[in-house]
Coordinates of C-alpha atoms in Angstrom, one line a residue:
X939 CA 107.4 120.7 92.2
X940 CA 104.6 118.5 92.4
X941 CA 101.4 119.0 90.3
X942 CA 98.6 116.4 92.0
X943 CA 94.9 116.2 92.0
X944 CA 93.1 114.3 94.1
X945 CA 89.5 114.4 93.7
X946 CA 88.0 117.5 92.9
X947 CA 91.0 119.8 94.0
X948 CA 94.6 120.0 93.8
X949 CA 97.5 120.9 95.3
X950 CA 101.0 121.7 94.7
X951 CA 103.4 120.0 96.1
X952 CA 107.2 120.9 96.8
X953 CA 110.6 120.3 99.0
X954 CA 113.2 120.7 99.2
X955 CA 116.2 119.2 100.5
X956 CA 119.0 119.4 102.9
X957 CA 122.0 119.9 100.4
X958 CA 119.0 123.5 99.8
X959 CA 119.4 123.8 103.8
X960 CA 123.4 123.9 103.7
X961 CA 123.2 126.7 101.0
X962 CA 120.7 128.8 103.1
X963 CA 124.1 128.3 105.6
X964 CA 122.0 126.0 108.4
X965 CA 122.2 121.7 108.1
X966 CA 118.6 121.5 108.6
X967 CA 115.1 122.1 108.0
X968 CA 114.0 120.8 111.2
X969 CA 110.9 123.4 112.1
X970 CA 111.5 122.2 116.3
X971 CA 114.0 125.9 116.8
X972 CA 110.9 128.3 115.2
X973 CA 107.8 128.0 117.2
X974 CA 107.3 132.2 117.8
X975 CA 107.9 134.7 117.1
X976 CA 110.8 135.7 119.2
X977 CA 112.5 132.2 117.4
X978 CA 112.7 134.0 113.8
X979 CA 115.8 136.5 115.7
X980 CA 117.4 133.9 117.2
X981 CA 117.0 131.4 114.4
X982 CA 117.1 134.0 111.4
X983 CA 119.5 132.0 108.7
X984 CA 116.7 128.9 108.7
X985 CA 113.3 131.2 109.4
X986 CA 115.2 133.5 106.0
X987 CA 115.8 129.7 104.4
X988 CA 111.5 129.3 104.9
X989 CA 111.0 132.9 103.3
X990 CA 112.3 132.4 100.9
X991 CA 110.7 128.5 100.0
X992 CA 106.9 130.2 100.9
X993 CA 108.2 133.2 99.0
X994 CA 109.5 131.2 95.3
X995 CA 105.5 129.1 95.5
X996 CA 103.6 132.0 96.5
X997 CA 102.3 130.9 100.1
X998 CA 101.2 133.8 102.0
X999 CA 99.2 131.4 104.6
X1000 CA 101.0 128.3 106.0
X1001 CA 100.2 126.0 109.0
X1002 CA 102.6 124.4 110.3
X1003 CA 101.1 121.5 113.1
X1004 CA 103.2 119.8 115.9
X1005 CA 103.3 116.9 113.9
X1006 CA 105.5 115.8 116.1
X1007 CA 102.8 113.9 118.5
X1008 CA 102.1 111.5 116.2
X1009 CA 98.8 112.3 117.7
X1010 CA 96.1 111.2 114.8
X1011 CA 94.8 114.9 115.6
X1012 CA 92.9 116.4 112.7
X1013 CA 93.5 120.0 114.2
X1014 CA 90.8 122.9 112.7
X1015 CA 92.7 126.0 111.3
X1016 CA 91.7 128.3 114.7
X1017 CA 93.8 126.3 116.8
X1018 CA 97.0 126.9 115.4
X1019 CA 96.0 130.3 114.3
X1020 CA 97.3 130.8 117.7
X1021 CA 100.3 131.8 117.4
X1022 CA 101.7 133.6 114.3
X1023 CA 104.9 133.8 113.6
X1024 CA 105.1 136.3 110.1
X1025 CA 108.1 135.7 107.4
X1026 CA 108.2 138.3 105.4
X1027 CA 104.6 138.5 103.2
X1028 CA 103.3 134.9 104.7
X1029 CA 102.9 134.0 107.9
X1030 CA 102.7 130.7 109.5
X1031 CA 101.1 129.2 111.9
X1032 CA 102.1 127.3 113.8
X1033 CA 100.8 126.1 118.4
X1034 CA 103.3 124.0 120.0
X1035 CA 100.7 123.0 122.9
X1036 CA 98.1 121.4 120.2
X1037 CA 99.5 118.2 118.9
X1038 CA 98.2 117.7 115.5
X1039 CA 98.9 114.9 111.4
X1040 CA 96.8 116.9 110.1
X1041 CA 94.6 120.5 109.0
X1042 CA 92.2 121.6 106.2
X1043 CA 93.0 123.9 104.1
X1044 CA 91.7 126.6 101.6
X1045 CA 92.5 127.6 98.3
X1046 CA 95.9 129.6 98.0
X1047 CA 97.3 128.1 102.0
X1048 CA 99.9 125.7 102.4
X1049 CA 100.3 123.3 104.9
X1050 CA 104.5 123.0 105.8
X1051 CA 106.3 120.2 108.0
X1052 CA 109.7 119.5 108.3
X1053 CA 110.0 115.5 107.7
X1054 CA 112.7 112.9 107.3
X1055 CA 110.9 109.4 105.6
X1056 CA 107.4 110.2 107.4
X1057 CA 105.0 110.6 104.6
X1058 CA 102.6 113.1 103.9
X1059 CA 98.9 112.8 102.8
X1060 CA 96.9 114.6 100.7
X1061 CA 93.0 113.2 101.1
X1062 CA 90.4 115.5 99.8
X1063 CA 86.1 114.7 99.3
X1064 CA 84.3 117.1 97.0
X1065 CA 85.1 121.1 98.3
X1066 CA 86.7 119.8 101.4
X1067 CA 91.0 119.3 101.8
X1068 CA 93.4 118.3 104.8
X1069 CA 96.8 117.1 104.2
X1070 CA 98.4 115.5 106.9
X1071 CA 101.9 114.4 108.6
X1072 CA 102.0 110.2 108.2
X1073 CA 104.2 108.9 110.1
X1074 CA 104.3 105.6 111.7
X1075 CA 103.0 106.3 114.6
X1076 CA 100.9 108.1 113.2
X1077 CA 99.5 105.0 111.1
X1078 CA 99.4 103.0 113.9
X1079 CA 99.1 104.0 117.5
X1080 CA 102.0 103.2 119.4
X1081 CA 99.9 102.5 122.9
X1082 CA 97.9 100.1 120.9
X1083 CA 100.5 97.8 119.7
X1084 CA 101.0 97.5 123.9
X1085 CA 98.0 96.9 124.4
X1086 CA 96.6 99.7 126.0
X1087 CA 94.9 102.7 123.0
X1088 CA 94.5 106.1 124.8
X1089 CA 93.6 108.0 121.5
X1090 CA 91.0 107.8 119.5
X1091 CA 91.9 106.4 116.3
X1092 CA 94.6 104.0 115.7
X1093 CA 95.5 105.7 112.7
X1094 CA 96.1 109.1 111.1
X1095 CA 93.7 107.5 107.8
X1096 CA 91.1 106.5 110.2
X1097 CA 90.9 110.2 111.8
X1098 CA 90.9 111.7 108.4
X1099 CA 87.6 110.1 106.8
X1100 CA 85.7 110.9 110.2
X1101 CA 86.6 114.8 109.8
X1102 CA 85.1 114.8 106.1
X1103 CA 82.4 112.4 107.1
X1104 CA 81.7 114.9 109.6
X1105 CA 81.5 117.7 107.0
X1106 CA 78.8 115.4 105.5
X1107 CA 80.7 114.5 102.9
X1108 CA 79.8 110.6 101.4
X1109 CA 82.2 108.2 101.1
X1110 CA 82.6 107.7 97.9
X1111 CA 83.8 111.2 97.6
X1112 CA 86.4 110.7 100.0
X1113 CA 90.1 110.2 98.2
X1114 CA 93.3 110.1 99.3
X1115 CA 97.2 110.2 98.0
X1116 CA 100.9 110.0 99.9
X1117 CA 103.6 110.5 98.8
X1118 CA 107.4 110.1 100.5
X1119 CA 107.7 107.3 101.6
X1120 CA 110.4 105.9 103.6
X1121 CA 111.5 102.7 100.8
X1122 CA 110.4 99.6 101.9
X1123 CA 113.3 97.7 101.4
X1124 CA 115.5 100.1 103.8
X1125 CA 112.6 100.2 107.0
X1126 CA 113.2 97.1 109.0
X1127 CA 112.0 96.0 112.1
X1128 CA 113.9 93.1 112.6
X1129 CA 111.3 91.0 115.3
X1130 CA 115.0 89.8 117.6
X1131 CA 116.5 93.6 117.7
X1132 CA 118.2 93.4 120.8
X1133 CA 116.7 97.0 121.9
X1134 CA 113.1 97.4 120.3
X1135 CA 112.6 93.5 119.7
X1136 CA 109.3 93.3 121.2
X1137 CA 107.7 96.4 120.3
X1138 CA 108.4 95.1 116.7
X1139 CA 106.6 91.6 117.3
X1140 CA 104.3 93.1 118.8
X1141 CA 103.7 95.9 116.1
X1142 CA 104.0 92.6 112.6
X1143 CA 101.8 90.9 114.8
X1144 CA 99.5 94.1 114.8
X1145 CA 99.6 95.0 111.7
X1146 CA 99.4 91.7 110.3
X1147 CA 96.6 90.8 111.9
X1148 CA 94.5 94.1 110.8
X1149 CA 96.0 95.4 107.7
X1150 CA 97.0 91.7 106.1
X1151 CA 100.2 92.5 103.4
X1152 CA 102.2 95.4 105.0
X1153 CA 104.9 93.9 105.3
X1154 CA 107.5 92.2 104.0
X1155 CA 109.4 90.0 104.8
X1156 CA 113.3 88.3 104.0
X1157 CA 115.8 86.0 105.6
X1158 CA 114.9 87.0 109.0
X1159 CA 114.0 90.3 109.0
X1160 CA 110.5 92.3 109.0
X1161 CA 110.3 95.1 106.5
X1162 CA 107.2 98.0 107.1
X1163 CA 105.7 98.9 103.8
X1164 CA 104.7 102.4 104.5
X1165 CA 102.6 102.4 101.5
X1166 CA 100.6 99.3 101.3
X1167 CA 99.5 99.8 104.7
X1168 CA 98.0 103.1 103.7
X1169 CA 96.3 101.7 100.9
X1170 CA 95.3 98.4 103.3
X1171 CA 93.7 101.0 106.0
X1172 CA 92.7 102.9 102.9
X1173 CA 90.6 99.6 101.7
X1174 CA 89.5 98.8 105.0
X1175 CA 87.5 101.8 106.2
X1176 CA 86.0 101.6 102.8
X1177 CA 87.9 104.1 100.1
X1178 CA 88.3 102.7 97.1
X1179 CA 91.1 105.7 95.5
X1180 CA 93.5 105.5 97.6
X1181 CA 97.6 105.2 96.5
X1182 CA 100.2 105.9 97.2
X1183 CA 102.9 107.5 94.7
X1184 CA 106.9 109.5 94.6
X1185 CA 108.8 106.7 98.0
X1186 CA 111.9 108.7 98.9
X1187 CA 114.0 105.7 97.2
X1188 CA 113.4 108.4 93.5
X1189 CA 114.9 110.9 95.6
X1190 CA 118.2 109.6 96.8
X1191 CA 118.6 114.0 98.4
X1192 CA 115.8 113.9 99.9
X1193 CA 116.7 112.6 104.0
X1194 CA 114.8 109.5 106.3
X1195 CA 115.7 108.0 108.9
X1196 CA 117.5 104.2 107.3
X1197 CA 119.8 106.7 104.7
X1198 CA 122.3 106.0 107.5
X1199 CA 123.6 109.3 107.0
X1200 CA 123.0 112.3 109.6
X1201 CA 119.6 111.9 111.0
X1202 CA 119.4 115.2 112.2
X1203 CA 118.8 115.6 108.6
X1204 CA 115.6 116.8 107.6
X1205 CA 113.7 117.7 104.7
X1206 CA 111.3 120.9 104.2
X1207 CA 107.7 119.8 102.5
X1208 CA 105.6 122.6 101.0
X1209 CA 101.6 122.1 99.8
X1210 CA 99.9 124.6 98.8
X1211 CA 96.3 124.2 98.0
X1212 CA 96.0 125.0 94.6
X1213 CA 91.9 124.6 93.6

Protein backbone atom coordinates (compact mmCIF):
# COMPACT_ATOMS: atom_id res chain seq x y z
CA UNK A 1 0.00 0.00 0.00
CA UNK A 2 1.23 3.48 -0.91
CA UNK A 3 -0.16 6.77 0.33
CA UNK A 4 0.33 9.22 -2.53
CA UNK A 5 -0.27 12.95 -2.08
CA UNK A 6 -1.09 14.61 -5.40
CA UNK A 7 -1.76 18.33 -5.15
CA UNK A 8 -4.37 19.07 -2.50
CA UNK A 9 -5.72 15.51 -2.55
CA UNK A 10 -4.31 12.10 -1.71
CA UNK A 11 -4.87 8.51 -2.73
CA UNK A 12 -4.14 5.09 -1.28
CA UNK A 13 -2.69 2.85 -3.99
CA UNK A 14 -2.94 -0.91 -3.49
CA UNK A 15 -1.52 -3.67 -5.68
CA UNK A 16 -1.99 -7.43 -5.76
CA UNK A 17 0.38 -9.62 -7.78
CA UNK A 18 -0.30 -12.83 -9.74
CA UNK A 19 1.10 -14.74 -6.75
CA UNK A 20 -1.74 -13.28 -4.67
CA UNK A 21 -4.20 -14.51 -7.30
CA UNK A 22 -2.80 -18.04 -7.10
CA UNK A 23 -3.40 -18.03 -3.34
CA UNK A 24 -7.08 -17.39 -4.03
CA UNK A 25 -7.17 -20.25 -6.54
CA UNK A 26 -7.10 -18.51 -9.92
CA UNK A 27 -4.21 -17.66 -12.29
CA UNK A 28 -4.71 -13.98 -13.09
CA UNK A 29 -6.40 -10.84 -11.81
CA UNK A 30 -7.83 -10.07 -15.25
CA UNK A 31 -11.24 -8.46 -14.74
CA UNK A 32 -12.41 -9.29 -18.25
CA UNK A 33 -14.45 -12.35 -17.13
CA UNK A 34 -16.53 -10.26 -14.70
CA UNK A 35 -18.75 -7.91 -16.67
CA UNK A 36 -22.17 -8.50 -15.06
CA UNK A 37 -23.62 -9.78 -11.79
CA UNK A 38 -24.20 -13.20 -13.40
CA UNK A 39 -20.44 -13.57 -13.93
CA UNK A 40 -19.84 -13.49 -10.17
CA UNK A 41 -21.18 -17.04 -9.83
CA UNK A 42 -19.45 -18.24 -12.98
CA UNK A 43 -16.09 -16.88 -11.81
CA UNK A 44 -16.58 -17.17 -8.08
CA UNK A 45 -12.88 -17.57 -7.20
CA UNK A 46 -11.92 -14.38 -9.03
CA UNK A 47 -14.97 -12.54 -7.67
CA UNK A 48 -14.13 -13.63 -4.12
CA UNK A 49 -10.56 -12.45 -4.59
CA UNK A 50 -11.65 -9.01 -5.74
CA UNK A 51 -14.22 -8.85 -2.94
CA UNK A 52 -11.51 -9.70 -0.39
CA UNK A 53 -9.19 -7.07 -1.87
CA UNK A 54 -11.89 -4.41 -1.60
CA UNK A 55 -12.77 -5.47 1.93
CA UNK A 56 -9.16 -5.34 3.11
CA UNK A 57 -8.96 -1.61 2.35
CA UNK A 58 -12.53 -0.60 3.11
CA UNK A 59 -13.72 0.01 -0.45
CA UNK A 60 -17.51 0.21 -0.82
CA UNK A 61 -17.71 1.93 -4.23
CA UNK A 62 -15.35 1.07 -7.09
CA UNK A 63 -15.26 1.99 -10.76
CA UNK A 64 -13.72 -0.45 -13.23
CA UNK A 65 -13.83 1.32 -16.61
CA UNK A 66 -13.31 -0.57 -19.86
CA UNK A 67 -9.62 0.31 -20.21
CA UNK A 68 -8.76 -2.38 -22.76
CA UNK A 69 -9.85 -0.10 -25.60
CA UNK A 70 -7.13 2.42 -24.63
CA UNK A 71 -9.51 5.17 -25.69
CA UNK A 72 -8.00 8.24 -24.01
CA UNK A 73 -11.49 9.02 -22.67
CA UNK A 74 -12.43 10.15 -19.18
CA UNK A 75 -15.87 8.76 -18.40
CA UNK A 76 -18.38 10.39 -16.12
CA UNK A 77 -19.52 8.16 -13.30
CA UNK A 78 -23.09 8.05 -14.58
CA UNK A 79 -21.97 6.23 -17.73
CA UNK A 80 -20.16 3.51 -15.80
CA UNK A 81 -22.88 3.24 -13.13
CA UNK A 82 -25.30 1.69 -15.64
CA UNK A 83 -24.00 -1.72 -14.61
CA UNK A 84 -23.58 -2.60 -10.93
CA UNK A 85 -21.82 -5.73 -9.70
CA UNK A 86 -22.26 -6.45 -6.00
CA UNK A 87 -19.24 -8.06 -4.33
CA UNK A 88 -20.12 -8.47 -0.69
CA UNK A 89 -20.41 -5.00 0.80
CA UNK A 90 -18.73 -3.38 -2.20
CA UNK A 91 -20.37 -2.26 -5.43
CA UNK A 92 -18.14 -2.44 -8.51
CA UNK A 93 -19.42 -0.52 -11.51
CA UNK A 94 -18.55 -1.60 -15.06
CA UNK A 95 -19.88 -0.81 -18.52
CA UNK A 96 -18.31 -2.74 -21.37
CA UNK A 97 -20.13 -0.50 -23.86
CA UNK A 98 -18.39 2.60 -22.50
CA UNK A 99 -14.67 2.51 -23.36
CA UNK A 100 -12.76 4.74 -20.96
CA UNK A 101 -9.29 5.03 -19.49
CA UNK A 102 -10.20 7.23 -16.55
CA UNK A 103 -12.94 8.32 -14.18
CA UNK A 104 -13.48 11.08 -11.62
CA UNK A 105 -13.32 9.94 -7.99
CA UNK A 106 -14.86 11.44 -4.87
CA UNK A 107 -13.66 10.77 -1.32
CA UNK A 108 -13.60 7.06 -0.37
CA UNK A 109 -14.35 5.94 -3.94
CA UNK A 110 -11.93 3.70 -5.82
CA UNK A 111 -10.63 3.08 -9.33
CA UNK A 112 -9.82 -0.55 -10.17
CA UNK A 113 -8.04 -2.12 -13.11
CA UNK A 114 -6.08 -5.23 -14.01
CA UNK A 115 -2.91 -4.67 -15.97
CA UNK A 116 0.49 -6.08 -16.90
CA UNK A 117 2.84 -3.20 -17.61
CA UNK A 118 0.35 -0.44 -18.28
CA UNK A 119 0.87 2.35 -15.74
CA UNK A 120 -1.80 4.41 -14.04
CA UNK A 121 -2.10 8.16 -13.57
CA UNK A 122 -3.44 9.99 -10.52
CA UNK A 123 -4.32 13.56 -11.48
CA UNK A 124 -5.83 16.35 -9.42
CA UNK A 125 -6.89 19.95 -9.80
CA UNK A 126 -8.03 21.52 -6.54
CA UNK A 127 -10.81 19.31 -5.16
CA UNK A 128 -11.10 17.23 -8.34
CA UNK A 129 -9.36 13.88 -8.88
CA UNK A 130 -9.19 11.58 -11.89
CA UNK A 131 -7.48 8.20 -11.90
CA UNK A 132 -6.69 6.71 -15.30
CA UNK A 133 -5.11 3.77 -17.06
CA UNK A 134 -2.19 4.88 -19.26
CA UNK A 135 -1.17 2.11 -21.62
CA UNK A 136 1.05 2.84 -24.59
CA UNK A 137 -1.89 3.27 -26.95
CA UNK A 138 -3.59 5.48 -24.35
CA UNK A 139 -0.58 7.80 -24.41
CA UNK A 140 -0.07 7.66 -28.19
CA UNK A 141 -3.09 6.96 -30.39
CA UNK A 142 -2.44 4.02 -32.70
CA UNK A 143 -4.37 5.62 -35.57
CA UNK A 144 -2.35 8.82 -35.20
CA UNK A 145 0.84 6.78 -35.50
CA UNK A 146 -0.53 5.40 -38.76
CA UNK A 147 -1.31 8.91 -40.01
CA UNK A 148 -5.09 8.68 -39.56
CA UNK A 149 -5.98 10.20 -36.17
CA UNK A 150 -9.53 9.27 -35.20
CA UNK A 151 -10.07 10.23 -31.58
CA UNK A 152 -10.31 13.60 -29.88
CA UNK A 153 -7.06 13.36 -27.93
CA UNK A 154 -3.84 11.72 -29.03
CA UNK A 155 -3.08 11.04 -25.36
CA UNK A 156 -5.03 10.44 -22.16
CA UNK A 157 -2.84 13.17 -20.63
CA UNK A 158 -4.50 15.82 -22.80
CA UNK A 159 -7.94 14.35 -22.07
CA UNK A 160 -7.32 14.67 -18.32
CA UNK A 161 -6.31 18.29 -18.70
CA UNK A 162 -9.39 19.13 -20.79
CA UNK A 163 -11.70 17.57 -18.18
CA UNK A 164 -10.16 19.67 -15.41
CA UNK A 165 -10.42 22.83 -17.49
CA UNK A 166 -14.11 22.06 -18.09
CA UNK A 167 -14.50 22.06 -14.30
CA UNK A 168 -13.07 25.58 -14.21
CA UNK A 169 -9.71 24.58 -12.74
CA UNK A 170 -6.77 26.78 -13.79
CA UNK A 171 -3.90 25.07 -15.57
CA UNK A 172 -1.46 25.82 -12.75
CA UNK A 173 -3.58 23.79 -10.28
CA UNK A 174 -3.29 20.55 -12.26
CA UNK A 175 -0.94 17.98 -10.74
CA UNK A 176 -0.20 14.52 -12.18
CA UNK A 177 1.61 11.41 -10.99
CA UNK A 178 2.27 8.22 -12.99
CA UNK A 179 2.95 4.89 -11.28
CA UNK A 180 3.93 1.32 -12.22
CA UNK A 181 5.28 1.79 -15.72
CA UNK A 182 6.98 -1.05 -17.58
CA UNK A 183 10.79 -0.69 -17.27
CA UNK A 184 12.16 1.30 -20.20
CA UNK A 185 15.05 -1.09 -20.75
CA UNK A 186 12.55 -3.90 -21.42
CA UNK A 187 10.11 -1.98 -23.64
CA UNK A 188 11.90 -2.51 -26.93
CA UNK A 189 10.39 -1.25 -30.20
CA UNK A 190 12.95 -2.59 -32.66
CA UNK A 191 12.62 -0.66 -35.93
CA UNK A 192 13.37 -3.79 -37.96
CA UNK A 193 11.09 -6.18 -36.11
CA UNK A 194 9.84 -8.76 -38.66
CA UNK A 195 6.17 -8.19 -37.76
CA UNK A 196 5.94 -4.77 -36.10
CA UNK A 197 8.89 -2.97 -37.65
CA UNK A 198 6.85 -0.59 -39.84
CA UNK A 199 4.61 0.41 -36.93
CA UNK A 200 7.55 0.76 -34.57
CA UNK A 201 9.34 3.09 -36.98
CA UNK A 202 6.24 5.24 -37.34
CA UNK A 203 5.74 5.32 -33.55
CA UNK A 204 9.36 6.26 -32.90
CA UNK A 205 9.21 9.03 -35.52
CA UNK A 206 6.01 10.51 -34.05
CA UNK A 207 7.23 10.33 -30.46
CA UNK A 208 10.63 11.82 -31.28
CA UNK A 209 8.96 14.62 -33.23
CA UNK A 210 6.32 15.59 -30.68
CA UNK A 211 7.90 14.58 -27.34
CA UNK A 212 11.66 14.60 -27.78
CA UNK A 213 13.53 12.65 -25.11
CA UNK A 214 10.91 9.91 -24.75
CA UNK A 215 12.90 7.16 -26.48
CA UNK A 216 16.21 5.55 -25.62
CA UNK A 217 18.54 4.07 -28.22
CA UNK A 218 20.99 1.29 -27.52
CA UNK A 219 22.83 -0.48 -30.34
CA UNK A 220 20.10 -1.19 -32.94
CA UNK A 221 17.26 -1.12 -30.41
CA UNK A 222 14.85 1.69 -29.53
CA UNK A 223 13.14 1.63 -26.15
CA UNK A 224 10.02 3.63 -25.35
CA UNK A 225 10.36 5.48 -22.05
CA UNK A 226 6.76 5.67 -20.85
CA UNK A 227 7.63 7.76 -17.81
CA UNK A 228 9.44 10.43 -19.84
CA UNK A 229 6.68 10.33 -22.45
CA UNK A 230 4.09 11.08 -19.78
CA UNK A 231 6.11 13.93 -18.24
CA UNK A 232 6.95 15.41 -21.65
CA UNK A 233 3.29 15.37 -22.69
CA UNK A 234 2.26 17.08 -19.46
CA UNK A 235 4.92 19.76 -19.88
CA UNK A 236 3.96 20.19 -23.52
CA UNK A 237 0.48 21.11 -22.30
CA UNK A 238 1.77 23.55 -19.69
CA UNK A 239 1.68 21.28 -16.63
CA UNK A 240 4.75 21.80 -14.48
CA UNK A 241 3.94 19.45 -11.60
CA UNK A 242 4.07 16.02 -13.22
CA UNK A 243 6.29 13.11 -12.23
CA UNK A 244 6.61 9.33 -12.47
CA UNK A 245 7.40 6.97 -9.63
CA UNK A 246 7.40 3.29 -8.61
CA UNK A 247 8.48 1.71 -11.88
CA UNK A 248 7.72 -2.00 -12.15
CA UNK A 249 11.46 -2.63 -12.10
CA UNK A 250 11.19 -2.08 -8.34
CA UNK A 251 8.61 -4.86 -7.97
CA UNK A 252 9.79 -8.15 -9.50
CA UNK A 253 6.69 -10.02 -8.28
CA UNK A 254 4.41 -7.82 -10.42
CA UNK A 255 3.65 -8.93 -13.97
CA UNK A 256 4.37 -7.07 -17.16
CA UNK A 257 4.20 -8.11 -20.79
CA UNK A 258 7.96 -7.85 -21.29
CA UNK A 259 9.00 -10.06 -18.35
CA UNK A 260 9.23 -13.23 -20.43
CA UNK A 261 6.64 -15.05 -18.31
CA UNK A 262 3.05 -16.16 -18.95
CA UNK A 263 1.51 -13.24 -20.90
CA UNK A 264 -1.93 -13.87 -19.40
CA UNK A 265 -0.75 -12.86 -15.92
CA UNK A 266 -2.29 -9.63 -14.58
CA UNK A 267 -1.88 -7.48 -11.48
CA UNK A 268 -4.80 -5.90 -9.65
CA UNK A 269 -4.59 -2.17 -8.96
CA UNK A 270 -7.04 -0.41 -6.65
CA UNK A 271 -6.68 3.33 -6.07
CA UNK A 272 -8.84 4.67 -3.26
CA UNK A 273 -9.25 8.41 -2.85
CA UNK A 274 -8.57 9.44 0.75
CA UNK A 275 -9.00 13.20 0.55
